[in-house]
Amino acid sequence: NAGVTQTPKFQVLKTGQSMTLQCAQDMNHEYMSWYRQDPGMGLRLIHYSVGAGITDQGEVPNGYNVSRSTTEDFPLRLLSAAPSQTSVYFCASSYDTNQPQHFGDGTRLSIL
Amino acid sequence: GENVEQHPSTLSVQEGDSAVIKCTYSDSASNYFPWYKQELGKGPQLIIDIRSNVGEKKDQRIAVTLNKTAKHFSLHITETQPEDSAVYFCAASKYDYKLSFGAGTTVTVRA
């Protein structure tokens, strides 16, 4: 059981480039989410999904797209990277609402 | 939306002493309050959680208390050890999967 796996661990982009952050879980969890972590601000919810084919916006969705075609995978897309999106990104999953969320180890993204 | 405030932002304690972190929340409909520990370079890990129908919960050296009237909850760590050094986050949510996190507390346990 690998839990929640995020790739890549580190990435440097130039402004305007696009990329996809990958997230996969092997716990058959229905609920998955993406957070960004910035110094002094805790974690903020970007997008979340309550099952395959269903996604919704969190607190800070602008500049990010998601899709959920399978239970296991929940990729996060940056269409045109901006320096303000420099952050550490965490993916999490849980089997139901208000149940413990399991986090991956994050992707550290720098945008120049 | 929900607003969670966490204090203090840093906490230094002597090994063996207790550590207390306090959080307040704004939405009275919130009913789930987890605490996470984050070590350097890792993702947050759940250490304890409490629901609104419970006032206190304990797991070995860790306890959480909840005061729904005052809308605050606290994490208590007793007999602190060097491995307790980490960043701790409180969070709150209603029954909608959307967790709102506090800004975090960096705990340092001095040997």
Short mmCIF file of C-alpha atoms in Angstrom, two decimals, chain A:
data_model
loop_
_atom_site.label_atom_id
_atom_site.label_comp_id
_atom_site.label_asym_id
_atom_site.label_seq_id
_atom_site.Cartn_x
_atom_site.Cartn_y
_atom_site.Cartn_z
CA ASN A 1 0.00 0.00 0.00
CA ALA A 2 1.79 3.12 -1.24
CA GLY A 3 -0.92 5.52 0.02
CA VAL A 4 -0.91 8.85 -1.84
CA THR A 5 1.85 9.26 -4.42
CA GLN A 6 2.74 12.61 -5.93
CA THR A 7 5.05 13.24 -8.89
CA PRO A 8 7.29 15.03 -9.54
CA LYS A 9 8.79 15.92 -6.15
CA PHE A 10 10.46 19.08 -7.50
CA GLN A 11 9.87 21.19 -10.59
CA VAL A 12 11.12 24.53 -11.94
CA LEU A 13 9.07 26.26 -14.62
CA LYS A 14 9.29 29.46 -16.57
CA THR A 15 6.41 31.93 -16.53
CA GLY A 16 3.81 30.95 -19.10
CA GLN A 17 4.72 27.27 -19.24
CA SER A 18 2.15 24.59 -18.52
CA MET A 19 2.48 21.41 -16.54
CA THR A 20 0.54 18.69 -14.79
CA LEU A 21 1.12 17.58 -11.21
CA GLN A 22 0.25 13.95 -10.77
CA CYS A 23 -1.52 12.38 -7.79
CA ALA A 24 -2.45 8.74 -7.37
CA GLN A 25 -3.88 6.79 -4.43
CA ASP A 26 -4.27 3.05 -3.99
CA MET A 27 -6.71 3.07 -1.05
CA ASN A 28 -9.90 3.18 -3.17
CA HIS A 29 -10.81 6.53 -1.64
CA GLU A 30 -13.65 8.47 -3.21
CA TYR A 31 -12.58 11.87 -1.94
CA MET A 32 -9.44 13.59 -3.26
CA SER A 33 -8.19 17.14 -3.03
CA TRP A 34 -5.34 19.52 -3.87
CA TYR A 35 -3.88 22.06 -1.47
CA ARG A 36 -1.13 24.61 -1.75
CA GLN A 37 1.09 25.48 1.19
CA ASP A 38 2.70 28.89 1.49
CA PRO A 39 4.77 30.22 4.41
CA GLY A 40 2.61 31.53 7.25
CA MET A 41 -0.65 30.60 5.52
CA GLY A 42 -1.22 26.96 6.31
CA LEU A 43 -2.76 24.84 3.56
CA ARG A 44 -5.40 26.23 1.23
CA LEU A 45 -7.81 24.09 -0.78
CA ILE A 46 -7.50 24.49 -4.56
CA HIS A 47 -9.88 21.88 -6.00
CA TYR A 48 -11.49 18.71 -4.75
CA SER A 49 -13.38 15.69 -6.05
CA VAL A 50 -16.00 13.52 -4.36
CA GLY A 51 -15.75 10.74 -6.94
CA ALA A 52 -14.83 9.92 -10.52
CA GLY A 53 -16.28 12.50 -12.89
CA ILE A 54 -17.08 15.01 -10.13
CA THR A 55 -14.90 18.00 -9.26
CA ASP A 56 -15.47 21.31 -7.52
CA GLN A 57 -13.59 24.47 -6.60
CA GLY A 58 -11.98 25.15 -3.27
CA GLU A 59 -10.74 28.39 -1.77
CA VAL A 60 -8.06 29.31 -4.38
CA PRO A 61 -9.00 27.68 -7.75
CA ASN A 62 -7.90 30.39 -10.19
CA GLY A 63 -5.13 29.32 -12.56
CA TYR A 64 -5.65 25.59 -11.92
CA ASN A 65 -7.68 22.88 -13.65
CA VAL A 66 -8.50 19.36 -12.48
CA SER A 67 -10.23 16.27 -13.80
CA ARG A 68 -11.10 12.91 -12.25
CA SER A 69 -11.51 10.17 -14.83
CA THR A 70 -10.66 7.32 -12.42
CA THR A 71 -10.96 6.74 -8.68
CA GLU A 72 -7.18 6.44 -8.37
CA ASP A 73 -5.91 9.56 -10.16
CA PHE A 74 -6.49 13.27 -9.65
CA PRO A 75 -4.08 15.42 -11.72
CA LEU A 76 -3.70 19.17 -11.23
CA ARG A 77 -2.96 21.29 -14.31
CA LEU A 78 -1.34 24.70 -14.47
CA LEU A 79 -2.25 26.11 -17.87
CA SER A 80 0.01 29.18 -17.85
CA ALA A 81 2.32 29.26 -14.83
CA ALA A 82 2.78 32.52 -12.92
CA PRO A 83 5.35 33.37 -10.21
CA SER A 84 2.47 33.62 -7.68
CA GLN A 85 1.96 29.87 -8.13
CA THR A 86 5.37 29.12 -6.62
CA SER A 87 4.41 26.91 -3.70
CA VAL A 88 4.38 23.40 -2.28
CA TYR A 89 1.42 21.40 -3.55
CA PHE A 90 -0.16 18.56 -1.60
CA CYS A 91 -2.67 15.99 -2.71
CA ALA A 92 -4.88 14.24 -0.16
CA SER A 93 -7.53 11.53 -0.12
CA SER A 94 -10.09 10.09 2.29
CA TYR A 95 -12.84 7.50 2.09
CA ASP A 96 -15.62 9.83 3.23
CA THR A 97 -16.32 13.39 4.32
CA ASN A 98 -15.07 14.34 7.75
CA GLN A 99 -12.78 11.35 7.83
CA PRO A 100 -8.97 11.51 8.10
CA GLN A 101 -7.34 12.83 4.97
CA HIS A 102 -4.13 11.08 3.88
CA PHE A 103 -1.55 13.40 2.32
CA GLY A 104 1.20 12.79 -0.18
CA ASP A 105 4.69 14.18 0.38
CA GLY A 106 4.16 17.14 -1.92
CA THR A 107 5.49 18.70 -5.11
CA ARG A 108 7.77 21.71 -4.65
CA LEU A 109 7.14 24.03 -7.59
CA SER A 110 9.17 27.13 -8.46
CA ILE A 111 8.12 29.47 -11.27
CA LEU A 112 10.68 31.92 -12.54
#
